Short mmCIF file of C-alpha atoms and ligand atoms in Angstrom, two decimals:
data_model
loop_
_atom_site.label_atom_id
_atom_site.label_comp_id
_atom_site.label_asym_id
_atom_site.label_seq_id
_atom_site.Cartn_x
_atom_site.Cartn_y
_atom_site.Cartn_z
CA MET P 1 -15.79 -13.96 -31.99
CA LYS P 2 -17.91 -16.08 -34.32
CA GLU P 3 -15.95 -15.06 -37.42
CA GLU P 4 -12.64 -16.25 -35.98
CA LYS P 5 -11.20 -19.48 -37.25
CA GLN P 6 -11.51 -22.63 -35.20
CA PRO P 7 -8.39 -23.39 -33.21
CA GLU P 8 -5.85 -25.57 -34.94
CA ARG P 9 -4.94 -28.60 -32.82
CA MET P 10 -1.62 -29.82 -34.12
CA LEU P 11 1.47 -28.16 -35.46
CA SER P 12 1.24 -28.17 -39.25
CA ALA P 13 3.65 -30.13 -41.43
CA ASP P 14 4.89 -26.81 -42.90
CA TYR P 15 5.76 -25.60 -39.44
CA GLN P 16 7.62 -28.80 -38.62
CA LYS P 17 9.57 -28.34 -41.84
CA THR P 18 10.53 -24.76 -40.97
CA LEU P 19 11.79 -25.98 -37.60
CA ALA P 20 13.80 -28.75 -39.28
CA ASP P 21 15.29 -26.30 -41.85
CA LEU P 22 16.22 -23.89 -39.08
CA ARG P 23 17.80 -26.66 -37.04
CA LEU P 24 20.04 -27.42 -40.01
CA LYS P 25 20.90 -23.78 -40.58
CA VAL P 26 21.69 -23.19 -36.91
CA SER P 27 23.92 -26.26 -36.78
CA GLN P 28 25.81 -25.04 -39.89
CA MET P 29 26.28 -21.61 -38.32
CA ALA P 30 27.45 -23.22 -35.09
CA LYS P 31 29.98 -25.29 -37.02
CA GLN P 32 31.35 -22.14 -38.67
CA LYS P 33 31.69 -20.44 -35.31
CA ASP P 34 32.96 -23.59 -33.67
CA ARG P 35 30.59 -23.07 -30.74
CA PRO P 36 26.88 -23.37 -30.08
CA LEU P 37 24.68 -20.41 -30.98
CA LEU P 38 23.38 -18.59 -27.92
CA TYR P 39 20.15 -16.77 -27.11
CA HIS P 40 19.03 -14.40 -24.37
CA ILE P 41 15.41 -13.46 -23.63
CA THR P 42 14.30 -10.60 -21.39
CA THR P 43 10.64 -10.59 -20.43
CA TYR P 44 8.65 -7.62 -19.16
CA GLY P 45 5.07 -7.55 -17.91
CA CYS P 46 2.68 -10.17 -16.65
CA LEU P 47 2.57 -13.96 -16.29
CA MET P 48 1.02 -14.11 -19.74
CA ASN P 49 4.22 -12.68 -21.20
CA GLU P 50 6.39 -14.93 -19.02
CA HIS P 51 4.48 -17.87 -20.42
CA ASP P 52 4.88 -16.61 -24.02
CA SER P 53 8.62 -16.43 -23.37
CA GLU P 54 8.59 -20.08 -22.36
CA LYS P 55 7.19 -20.82 -25.84
CA LEU P 56 9.81 -18.61 -27.53
CA ARG P 57 12.52 -20.39 -25.58
CA GLY P 58 10.99 -23.70 -26.65
CA ILE P 59 11.25 -22.68 -30.31
CA LEU P 60 14.85 -21.44 -29.94
CA GLU P 61 16.05 -24.56 -28.13
CA THR P 62 14.21 -26.83 -30.58
CA ILE P 63 16.21 -25.33 -33.44
CA GLY P 64 19.50 -25.63 -31.58
CA TYR P 65 20.15 -22.38 -29.74
CA GLN P 66 21.42 -22.59 -26.16
CA PRO P 67 20.91 -20.09 -23.32
CA ALA P 68 23.61 -17.39 -22.99
CA ALA P 69 24.90 -16.54 -19.54
CA LYS P 70 25.10 -12.86 -20.51
CA GLU P 71 23.09 -10.85 -23.00
CA ASP P 72 26.23 -9.33 -24.58
CA GLU P 73 27.41 -12.79 -25.59
CA ALA P 74 24.17 -13.90 -27.24
CA ASP P 75 23.77 -14.41 -31.00
CA ILE P 76 20.13 -13.48 -30.70
CA VAL P 77 18.75 -11.12 -28.10
CA LEU P 78 14.98 -11.12 -27.71
CA TYR P 79 12.85 -8.65 -25.78
CA ASN P 80 9.30 -9.71 -24.95
CA THR P 81 7.79 -6.35 -24.10
CA CYS P 82 4.93 -4.96 -22.00
CA ALA P 83 2.86 -1.87 -22.75
CA ILE P 84 0.82 -1.56 -19.58
CA ARG P 85 2.56 1.61 -18.34
CA ASP P 86 4.98 4.06 -19.88
CA GLY P 87 7.74 2.96 -17.49
CA ALA P 88 7.69 -0.57 -18.94
CA GLU P 89 8.20 0.85 -22.44
CA GLN P 90 10.95 3.27 -21.46
CA LYS P 91 12.99 0.38 -20.02
CA VAL P 92 12.92 -1.33 -23.41
CA TYR P 93 13.94 1.82 -25.31
CA GLY P 94 16.81 2.17 -22.85
CA ARG P 95 17.98 -1.40 -23.53
CA LEU P 96 17.67 -0.95 -27.29
CA GLY P 97 19.83 2.18 -27.09
CA TYR P 98 22.48 0.21 -25.22
CA LEU P 99 22.31 -2.70 -27.69
CA LYS P 100 23.10 -0.29 -30.53
CA THR P 101 26.60 0.07 -29.09
CA VAL P 102 26.94 -3.70 -28.58
CA LYS P 103 25.89 -4.26 -32.16
CA ARG P 104 28.61 -1.92 -33.41
CA ARG P 105 31.08 -4.29 -31.79
CA ARG P 106 29.25 -7.48 -32.82
CA PRO P 107 27.30 -6.69 -36.02
CA GLU P 108 26.21 -10.31 -36.46
CA MET P 109 24.17 -10.22 -33.23
CA LEU P 110 20.44 -10.33 -33.99
CA ILE P 111 17.99 -8.24 -31.99
CA ALA P 112 14.32 -9.27 -31.89
CA LEU P 113 11.41 -7.46 -30.28
CA CYS P 114 7.95 -8.86 -29.63
CA GLY P 115 5.08 -8.61 -27.17
CA CYS P 116 2.53 -5.97 -26.33
CA MET P 117 4.58 -2.85 -27.16
CA THR P 118 4.98 -3.74 -30.81
CA GLN P 119 1.21 -4.02 -31.34
CA GLN P 120 0.89 -0.23 -31.08
CA LYS P 121 1.27 1.80 -34.27
CA ILE P 122 2.89 4.68 -32.43
CA VAL P 123 5.60 2.33 -31.12
CA LEU P 124 6.13 0.67 -34.47
CA ASP P 125 6.60 4.07 -36.13
CA LYS P 126 9.15 5.02 -33.52
CA LEU P 127 11.02 1.72 -33.90
CA GLN P 128 11.13 2.07 -37.67
CA LYS P 129 12.40 5.61 -37.45
CA THR P 130 14.83 5.52 -34.56
CA TYR P 131 15.69 1.88 -33.86
CA ARG P 132 16.61 0.48 -37.25
CA HIS P 133 19.16 -1.87 -35.68
CA VAL P 134 16.31 -4.10 -34.44
CA ASP P 135 16.32 -7.06 -36.85
CA ILE P 136 13.01 -8.79 -36.16
CA ILE P 137 9.81 -7.20 -34.88
CA PHE P 138 6.68 -9.26 -34.31
CA GLY P 139 3.59 -9.04 -32.14
CA THR P 140 1.39 -10.93 -29.70
CA HIS P 141 -0.80 -12.66 -32.30
CA ASN P 142 1.99 -14.43 -34.16
CA ILE P 143 4.58 -15.51 -31.61
CA TYR P 144 4.36 -19.02 -32.99
CA MET P 145 5.65 -17.57 -36.29
CA PHE P 146 8.96 -16.63 -34.66
CA ALA P 147 10.73 -19.55 -36.34
CA GLU P 148 9.63 -18.45 -39.83
CA LEU P 149 10.56 -14.84 -39.15
CA LEU P 150 13.98 -15.82 -37.87
CA MET P 151 14.50 -17.96 -40.96
CA ALA P 152 13.57 -15.05 -43.23
CA CYS P 153 15.96 -12.75 -41.39
CA LEU P 154 18.85 -15.21 -41.49
CA GLU P 155 18.30 -15.82 -45.20
CA THR P 156 17.85 -12.24 -46.38
CA GLY P 157 19.81 -10.26 -43.81
CA GLU P 158 16.96 -7.73 -43.97
CA GLN P 159 14.91 -6.23 -41.16
CA ILE P 160 11.73 -8.31 -40.76
CA ILE P 161 8.57 -6.74 -39.38
CA ASP P 162 5.40 -8.79 -39.01
CA ILE P 163 2.60 -7.46 -36.83
CA TRP P 164 -0.94 -8.81 -37.10
CA ASP P 165 -3.79 -6.67 -35.95
CA LYS P 166 -5.82 -9.61 -34.78
CA HIS P 167 -5.49 -13.17 -33.80
CA GLN P 168 -5.96 -15.91 -36.39
CA GLU P 169 -5.83 -19.24 -34.65
CA ILE P 170 -4.83 -20.86 -31.40
CA VAL P 171 -1.84 -23.02 -32.19
CA GLU P 172 -1.54 -25.96 -29.84
CA ASP P 173 1.49 -28.09 -29.07
CA LEU P 174 4.22 -25.49 -29.60
CA PRO P 175 7.55 -26.60 -28.21
CA ILE P 176 7.95 -25.07 -24.77
CA ILE P 177 10.69 -24.81 -22.16
CA ARG P 178 9.16 -24.14 -18.75
CA ASP P 179 10.77 -22.02 -16.05
CA ASN P 180 10.08 -24.42 -13.21
CA PRO P 181 9.67 -28.23 -13.24
CA TYR P 182 7.16 -28.24 -10.37
CA LYS P 183 4.77 -25.45 -11.22
CA ALA P 184 3.53 -24.34 -14.58
CA SER P 185 1.32 -21.70 -16.17
CA VAL P 186 -1.41 -22.76 -18.57
CA ASN P 187 -3.37 -20.34 -20.78
CA ILE P 188 -7.09 -20.91 -20.65
CA MET P 189 -7.97 -17.84 -22.68
CA TYR P 190 -6.36 -15.03 -24.60
CA GLY P 191 -7.21 -11.35 -25.07
CA CYS P 192 -9.77 -9.19 -23.33
CA ASN P 193 -13.13 -7.62 -24.23
CA ASN P 194 -13.53 -5.34 -21.26
CA PHE P 195 -11.97 -2.09 -22.41
CA CYS P 196 -11.38 -0.62 -18.98
CA SER P 197 -10.81 3.00 -19.96
CA PHE P 198 -7.19 3.10 -18.70
CA CYS P 199 -6.02 -0.18 -20.18
CA ILE P 200 -4.08 -0.98 -23.34
CA VAL P 201 -4.46 -4.78 -23.10
CA PRO P 202 -7.57 -5.19 -25.33
CA TYR P 203 -5.75 -3.21 -28.05
CA VAL P 204 -2.53 -5.21 -27.90
CA ARG P 205 -3.87 -8.68 -27.09
CA GLY P 206 -7.04 -8.61 -29.16
CA ARG P 207 -10.50 -10.00 -28.47
CA GLU P 208 -11.20 -12.58 -25.83
CA ARG P 209 -11.09 -16.23 -26.89
CA SER P 210 -11.10 -19.36 -24.76
CA ARG P 211 -9.26 -22.62 -25.35
CA PRO P 212 -11.50 -25.70 -25.55
CA SER P 213 -11.58 -27.41 -22.16
CA ALA P 214 -10.30 -30.68 -23.61
CA ASP P 215 -7.08 -28.91 -24.67
CA VAL P 216 -6.61 -27.34 -21.24
CA VAL P 217 -7.27 -30.65 -19.48
CA ALA P 218 -4.90 -32.51 -21.83
CA GLU P 219 -2.12 -29.96 -21.21
CA VAL P 220 -2.55 -30.13 -17.43
CA ARG P 221 -2.58 -33.95 -17.48
CA GLU P 222 0.61 -33.97 -19.52
CA LEU P 223 2.29 -31.51 -17.14
CA VAL P 224 1.29 -33.57 -14.11
CA ALA P 225 2.69 -36.67 -15.81
CA GLN P 226 5.97 -34.77 -16.14
CA GLY P 227 6.08 -34.01 -12.41
CA VAL P 228 4.31 -30.65 -12.16
CA VAL P 229 2.29 -30.38 -8.93
CA GLU P 230 0.99 -26.80 -9.15
CA ILE P 231 -0.82 -25.15 -12.05
CA MET P 232 -1.57 -21.46 -12.57
CA LEU P 233 -4.40 -20.90 -15.04
CA LEU P 234 -3.94 -17.70 -17.01
CA GLY P 235 -6.43 -15.30 -18.56
CA GLN P 236 -7.11 -11.54 -18.37
CA ASN P 237 -10.56 -12.33 -17.07
CA VAL P 238 -10.85 -16.02 -16.21
CA ASN P 239 -14.41 -15.53 -14.96
CA SER P 240 -15.68 -15.16 -18.49
CA TYR P 241 -13.99 -18.40 -19.64
CA GLY P 242 -16.10 -20.39 -22.08
CA HIS P 243 -17.80 -17.57 -24.00
CA GLY P 244 -17.73 -18.25 -27.72
CA LEU P 245 -16.79 -21.92 -27.36
CA GLU P 246 -18.94 -24.58 -29.01
CA GLU P 247 -19.13 -26.56 -25.77
CA ASP P 248 -21.35 -25.38 -22.93
CA ILE P 249 -18.87 -24.65 -20.16
CA ASN P 250 -17.97 -21.85 -17.76
CA PHE P 251 -14.93 -21.26 -15.56
CA THR P 252 -16.26 -23.26 -12.61
CA GLY P 253 -17.02 -26.11 -15.01
CA LEU P 254 -13.41 -26.06 -16.19
CA LEU P 255 -12.14 -26.05 -12.58
CA ARG P 256 -14.35 -29.05 -11.78
CA LYS P 257 -12.72 -30.99 -14.62
CA LEU P 258 -9.21 -30.03 -13.50
CA GLU P 259 -9.98 -30.90 -9.88
CA GLU P 260 -10.35 -34.53 -10.96
CA ILE P 261 -6.82 -34.85 -12.32
CA ASP P 262 -4.89 -37.27 -10.11
CA GLY P 263 -1.48 -36.05 -9.06
CA LEU P 264 -2.37 -32.38 -9.42
CA LYS P 265 -1.95 -30.90 -5.95
CA ARG P 266 -2.43 -27.16 -6.26
CA LEU P 267 -4.49 -25.05 -8.62
CA ARG P 268 -4.41 -21.26 -8.88
CA PHE P 269 -5.72 -18.75 -11.42
CA MET P 270 -5.29 -15.15 -12.51
CA THR P 271 -7.03 -12.73 -13.08
CA SER P 272 -10.63 -12.40 -11.96
CA HIS P 273 -12.66 -9.37 -12.90
CA PRO P 274 -14.98 -8.51 -9.98
CA LYS P 275 -17.92 -7.86 -12.32
CA ASP P 276 -17.95 -11.51 -13.45
CA LEU P 277 -17.14 -13.28 -10.19
CA SER P 278 -20.06 -15.65 -9.66
CA ASP P 279 -21.54 -17.18 -6.52
CA GLU P 280 -21.06 -20.54 -8.20
CA LEU P 281 -17.29 -19.98 -8.30
CA ILE P 282 -17.17 -18.71 -4.70
CA GLU P 283 -19.08 -21.80 -3.59
CA PHE P 284 -16.65 -24.04 -5.45
CA ILE P 285 -13.70 -22.28 -3.82
CA GLY P 286 -15.25 -23.27 -0.47
CA ILE P 287 -15.32 -26.98 -1.30
CA SER P 288 -12.43 -27.53 -3.72
CA GLN P 289 -9.58 -29.72 -2.47
CA LYS P 290 -7.08 -28.33 -4.96
CA LEU P 291 -7.80 -24.65 -5.38
CA CYS P 292 -5.38 -22.72 -3.21
CA PRO P 293 -6.80 -20.24 -0.69
CA GLN P 294 -5.63 -17.28 -2.75
CA PHE P 295 -7.60 -14.83 -4.84
CA HIS P 296 -6.45 -11.88 -6.94
CA LEU P 297 -9.33 -9.43 -7.16
CA PRO P 298 -8.28 -6.12 -8.73
CA MET P 299 -10.14 -3.23 -7.12
CA GLN P 300 -8.52 -0.35 -9.11
CA SER P 301 -10.34 2.34 -7.10
CA GLY P 302 -12.63 2.66 -4.09
CA SER P 303 -14.63 5.53 -5.55
CA ASN P 304 -17.83 4.67 -7.39
CA LYS P 305 -17.43 7.72 -9.60
CA VAL P 306 -13.90 6.69 -10.65
CA LEU P 307 -14.91 3.02 -11.08
CA LYS P 308 -17.66 4.14 -13.45
CA GLU P 309 -15.26 6.27 -15.44
CA MET P 310 -12.84 3.36 -15.54
CA ASN P 311 -15.63 1.30 -17.12
CA ARG P 312 -15.28 -1.39 -14.47
CA HIS P 313 -19.00 -2.20 -14.03
CA TYR P 314 -19.01 -2.72 -10.26
CA SER P 315 -19.33 -0.51 -7.21
CA GLN P 316 -17.29 -0.20 -4.05
CA GLU P 317 -20.16 -1.90 -2.20
CA HIS P 318 -20.25 -4.85 -4.60
CA PHE P 319 -16.49 -5.24 -4.35
CA MET P 320 -16.62 -5.34 -0.54
CA GLU P 321 -19.46 -7.83 -0.70
CA LEU P 322 -17.31 -10.12 -2.87
CA VAL P 323 -14.42 -9.84 -0.41
CA ALA P 324 -16.75 -10.80 2.44
CA LYS P 325 -18.22 -13.75 0.49
CA LEU P 326 -14.76 -15.06 -0.40
CA ARG P 327 -13.62 -14.86 3.22
CA LYS P 328 -16.79 -16.59 4.38
CA ALA P 329 -16.40 -19.42 1.86
CA ARG P 330 -12.74 -19.91 2.70
CA PRO P 331 -11.65 -18.20 5.95
CA ASP P 332 -7.94 -18.82 5.25
CA ILE P 333 -8.09 -17.13 1.83
CA ALA P 334 -5.46 -14.50 0.99
CA ILE P 335 -6.91 -11.74 -1.15
CA SER P 336 -4.63 -9.61 -3.31
CA THR P 337 -5.51 -6.64 -5.48
CA ASP P 338 -4.39 -4.00 -7.98
CA ILE P 339 -5.02 -0.31 -7.31
CA ILE P 340 -4.46 2.69 -9.58
CA VAL P 341 -3.81 6.14 -8.12
CA GLY P 342 -4.17 9.41 -10.02
CA PHE P 343 -6.75 8.36 -12.61
CA PRO P 344 -7.90 11.51 -14.49
CA GLY P 345 -10.34 13.55 -12.42
CA GLU P 346 -9.59 11.65 -9.17
CA THR P 347 -10.38 14.09 -6.35
CA GLU P 348 -9.03 13.99 -2.82
CA GLU P 349 -12.46 12.66 -1.80
CA ASP P 350 -12.26 9.84 -4.41
CA PHE P 351 -8.81 8.94 -3.18
CA ALA P 352 -9.96 8.98 0.44
CA GLN P 353 -12.48 6.31 -0.50
CA THR P 354 -9.78 4.18 -2.10
CA LEU P 355 -7.78 4.46 1.12
CA GLU P 356 -10.82 3.56 3.19
CA VAL P 357 -11.76 0.50 1.12
CA ALA P 358 -8.13 -0.67 0.97
CA GLU P 359 -8.00 -0.51 4.75
CA LYS P 360 -11.34 -2.25 5.25
CA ALA P 361 -10.63 -5.02 2.74
CA GLU P 362 -7.41 -5.94 4.61
CA PHE P 363 -5.61 -7.14 1.50
CA ASP P 364 -2.92 -9.77 1.94
CA MET P 365 -1.04 -8.26 -0.99
CA ALA P 366 -1.61 -5.18 -3.14
CA TYR P 367 0.01 -4.05 -6.36
CA THR P 368 -0.27 -0.28 -6.54
CA PHE P 369 0.32 1.83 -9.64
CA ILE P 370 0.36 5.48 -10.61
CA TYR P 371 -1.96 5.99 -13.57
CA SER P 372 -0.04 6.10 -16.84
CA PRO P 373 -1.87 7.41 -19.93
CA ARG P 374 -1.83 4.92 -22.83
CA THR P 375 -2.33 6.35 -26.29
CA GLY P 376 -5.57 5.13 -27.85
CA THR P 377 -7.39 4.38 -24.59
CA ARG P 378 -10.39 6.45 -23.56
CA ALA P 379 -8.90 7.84 -20.36
CA ALA P 380 -5.79 9.06 -22.15
CA ALA P 381 -7.89 11.57 -24.09
CA ARG P 382 -9.08 13.26 -20.91
CA GLU P 383 -7.83 16.69 -20.06
CA ASP P 384 -8.35 16.57 -16.31
CA LYS P 385 -5.04 14.83 -15.64
CA ILE P 386 -3.76 14.67 -12.09
CA PRO P 387 -0.42 16.44 -11.60
CA ASP P 388 2.50 14.06 -10.98
CA GLU P 389 3.28 15.47 -7.53
CA VAL P 390 -0.32 14.89 -6.43
CA SER P 391 -0.34 11.29 -7.72
CA LYS P 392 3.00 10.58 -6.07
CA GLU P 393 1.87 11.97 -2.74
CA ARG P 394 -1.33 9.88 -2.84
CA PHE P 395 0.65 6.83 -3.92
CA GLY P 396 2.87 7.20 -0.83
CA ARG P 397 -0.15 7.37 1.46
CA LEU P 398 -1.76 4.33 -0.16
CA LEU P 399 1.44 2.31 0.04
CA LYS P 400 1.63 2.97 3.76
CA VAL P 401 -1.90 1.67 4.33
CA VAL P 402 -1.58 -1.44 2.17
CA ASN P 403 1.89 -2.34 3.44
CA GLN P 404 0.73 -2.09 7.04
CA ASN P 405 -1.98 -4.61 6.25
CA ILE P 406 0.34 -6.92 4.35
CA HIS P 407 2.71 -6.89 7.30
CA LYS P 408 -0.13 -7.60 9.70
CA LYS P 409 -1.17 -10.61 7.60
CA SER P 410 2.40 -11.93 7.55
CA VAL P 411 2.75 -11.56 11.31
CA ALA P 412 -0.52 -13.45 11.83
CA LEU P 413 1.16 -16.50 10.29
CA LEU P 414 3.97 -16.55 12.87
CA ASP P 415 4.38 -19.85 14.75
CA THR P 416 1.86 -21.65 12.54
CA ILE P 417 2.82 -24.72 10.53
CA GLN P 418 2.01 -24.45 6.84
CA PRO P 419 2.32 -26.73 3.82
CA VAL P 420 4.92 -25.27 1.45
CA LEU P 421 5.85 -26.29 -2.08
CA ALA P 422 9.66 -26.27 -2.27
CA GLU P 423 10.17 -24.57 -5.64
CA GLY P 424 13.84 -23.80 -5.90
CA ILE P 425 17.03 -22.81 -4.17
CA GLY P 426 17.63 -19.09 -3.71
CA GLU P 427 20.89 -17.18 -3.97
CA ASN P 428 21.16 -17.37 -0.18
CA GLY P 429 21.31 -21.18 -0.44
CA LYS P 430 17.94 -21.54 1.26
CA ILE P 431 14.93 -23.32 -0.20
CA ARG P 432 12.41 -20.93 -1.72
CA GLY P 433 8.78 -21.92 -1.60
CA ARG P 434 5.19 -20.77 -1.45
CA LEU P 435 2.48 -21.34 1.10
CA ASN P 436 -0.97 -22.40 -0.09
CA ASN P 437 -1.97 -18.74 0.13
CA ASN P 438 0.99 -17.81 -2.11
CA HIS P 439 3.12 -16.15 0.60
CA LEU P 440 6.81 -16.45 -0.26
CA ILE P 441 8.98 -18.29 2.28
CA HIS P 442 12.65 -19.23 2.69
CA PHE P 443 13.90 -22.09 4.85
CA ASP P 444 16.91 -24.37 5.29
CA GLY P 445 16.80 -27.65 3.41
CA ASP P 446 18.42 -29.57 0.61
CA ALA P 447 17.68 -30.23 -3.04
CA SER P 448 15.91 -33.52 -2.24
CA LEU P 449 12.94 -31.43 -1.05
CA LEU P 450 12.37 -29.73 -4.41
CA GLY P 451 8.97 -30.44 -5.91
CA LYS P 452 7.58 -31.68 -2.60
CA ILE P 453 4.98 -30.09 -0.39
CA VAL P 454 6.47 -30.04 3.09
CA ASP P 455 5.41 -28.70 6.49
CA VAL P 456 7.21 -25.55 7.52
CA LYS P 457 6.92 -23.60 10.76
CA ILE P 458 6.86 -19.83 10.28
CA VAL P 459 9.54 -18.28 12.48
CA LYS P 460 9.98 -14.77 11.04
CA ALA P 461 7.57 -12.48 9.25
CA ARG P 462 8.78 -9.69 6.97
CA THR P 463 6.33 -7.62 4.91
CA PHE P 464 6.92 -9.42 1.61
CA TYR P 465 8.36 -12.77 2.69
CA LEU P 466 8.55 -15.21 5.58
CA MET P 467 11.34 -17.30 7.07
CA GLY P 468 10.58 -20.82 8.23
CA GLU P 469 11.91 -24.05 9.66
CA LEU P 470 11.24 -27.45 8.17
CA VAL P 471 9.03 -29.55 10.45
CA ASN P 472 9.13 -32.95 8.84
CA HIS P 473 9.23 -34.55 5.46
CA GLY P 474 9.12 -38.01 4.11
N1 SAH Q 1 -6.83 -8.22 -16.52
C1 SAH Q 1 -6.42 -7.75 -15.28
C2 SAH Q 1 -5.38 -6.66 -15.31
C3 SAH Q 1 -4.21 -6.74 -16.18
S1 SAH Q 1 -3.18 -5.35 -16.12
C4 SAH Q 1 -7.65 -7.20 -14.58
O1 SAH Q 1 -8.61 -6.83 -15.16
O2 SAH Q 1 -7.57 -7.06 -13.40
C5 SAH Q 1 -2.60 -5.38 -14.45
C6 SAH Q 1 -2.86 -4.12 -13.69
O3 SAH Q 1 -2.15 -3.02 -14.24
C7 SAH Q 1 -4.30 -3.64 -13.69
O4 SAH Q 1 -5.10 -4.33 -12.80
C8 SAH Q 1 -4.16 -2.19 -13.35
O5 SAH Q 1 -4.20 -1.99 -11.95
C9 SAH Q 1 -2.78 -1.83 -13.86
N2 SAH Q 1 -2.88 -0.95 -15.02
C10 SAH Q 1 -3.43 -1.23 -16.21
N3 SAH Q 1 -3.36 -0.15 -17.03
C11 SAH Q 1 -2.75 0.83 -16.32
C12 SAH Q 1 -2.41 2.18 -16.60
N4 SAH Q 1 -2.69 2.75 -17.77
N5 SAH Q 1 -1.80 2.90 -15.64
C13 SAH Q 1 -1.52 2.34 -14.44
N6 SAH Q 1 -1.81 1.09 -14.11
C14 SAH Q 1 -2.43 0.33 -15.04
FE1 SF4 Q 2 -7.28 -4.38 -18.93
FE2 SF4 Q 2 -9.67 -4.32 -17.89
FE3 SF4 Q 2 -9.07 -6.20 -19.64
FE4 SF4 Q 2 -8.00 -6.25 -17.23
S1 SF4 Q 2 -10.18 -6.48 -17.70
S2 SF4 Q 2 -6.95 -6.56 -19.14
S3 SF4 Q 2 -7.73 -4.10 -16.76
S4 SF4 Q 2 -9.21 -4.02 -20.03
FE1 F3S Q 3 0.77 -8.36 -19.84
FE2 F3S Q 3 1.92 -6.02 -20.15
FE3 F3S Q 3 0.84 -7.20 -22.19
S1 F3S Q 3 0.77 -6.66 -18.41
S2 F3S Q 3 -0.79 -8.48 -21.41
S3 F3S Q 3 2.58 -7.92 -20.98
S4 F3S Q 3 0.71 -5.05 -21.74
#
């Protein structure tokens, strides 16, 4: 961490010039075509990737591209990929196969690929061998270079590949087009040092590094000034925020600073690693006025043997203790989790413990996954793989248990009145919003409510969403 360069605060003059040159080039191309140039971005994976796509969109719109209604019509098609499980990668290969036929029809269409998949050598080899119609390939450490790479591709007409094996600098102040005007994601750290034995993230996102708190605070202030009321702080392990920074600060210290920002109404964060969840943070959750009563605490497995082999550094007992402490500090807290089924060597007894802990913890939401071996990770080298049929059968049993709990938690909200941030209008014409505890809700209302926190009475409870009625607003 020490040897990494200090973060660069402002966009360099060179970068500004590249953007200006590209703007000119794009406007010339648009003139030739007699229509604006169009882009289409598809994002896979986590909120981190969604947020990176907001930056990519910011770059594209800054240089003059406009969003395409359909991918087939776009002049540049960009895939921001995820490598967390094989399924996520197969989807992208499928799309690239389809785009080959589109490109035969429209050879001038550019295809760009970035994100976590491209950081793996095995993927890069495959792309270079079988997917030569992809024009630009870049990684997670240089997304801010997208403008330069696009320029090089437009000028030379050659395939451009630029993957860095580690991060160089944190570039601040990139142009950015956010998905939602009322809630925004803010990175507080990048990368991960934990090397859970199943996980590809440390290999594709590099070592952990935190943003200086002044930069985070400045970004949140700016967003609030623009009308944002809810902020989601992003990091693979927010509880280790601050390590390696020159200032003496930890995650709770950062939250205390953000709590003071006038106009900010709701604060959330993701993800917390149980091994680093401190009593200090739990105490702060109990007294904070802005932190939402919601906590994502990935459990992964309920078996101590499996947790050890996953390199998670906590036990089932410690995990349950954390759940109890969180509920004590904030009785209305909704706790969500991630669970993996079919990790190598997982016995029926191990799985039974996962089921038992999942039931006892009474999760408000649970994201469940079948273990997917990732080349290069420690667990992938193991020979005691669990047969697919066994994993699938266990997965079904787990889903039943967690969904029953989720449904129970939804039903418990019936007839209560809850503050809801009206975030958007759904396809059904209803307002879509989120409770403080992050439950999704739909209710009748008009566009004047958007961006406001309004009282809604819960009238119907489905497993994954609620229906409500507006109580009052003003
Ligand atoms: N940093 C977060 C997790 C990010 S990945 C944390 O530590 O909790 C999101 C989830 O994907 C993980 O929590 C895990 O449950 C799941 N996951 C990661 N690698 C996986 C793999 N190889 N197979 C199946 N699920 C996986
Ligand atoms: Fe992956 Fe573990 Fe890091 Fe989360 S903490 S990103 S699961 S290695
Ligand atoms: Fe996120 Fe997938 Fe990368 S979960 S960090 S986009 S591997």
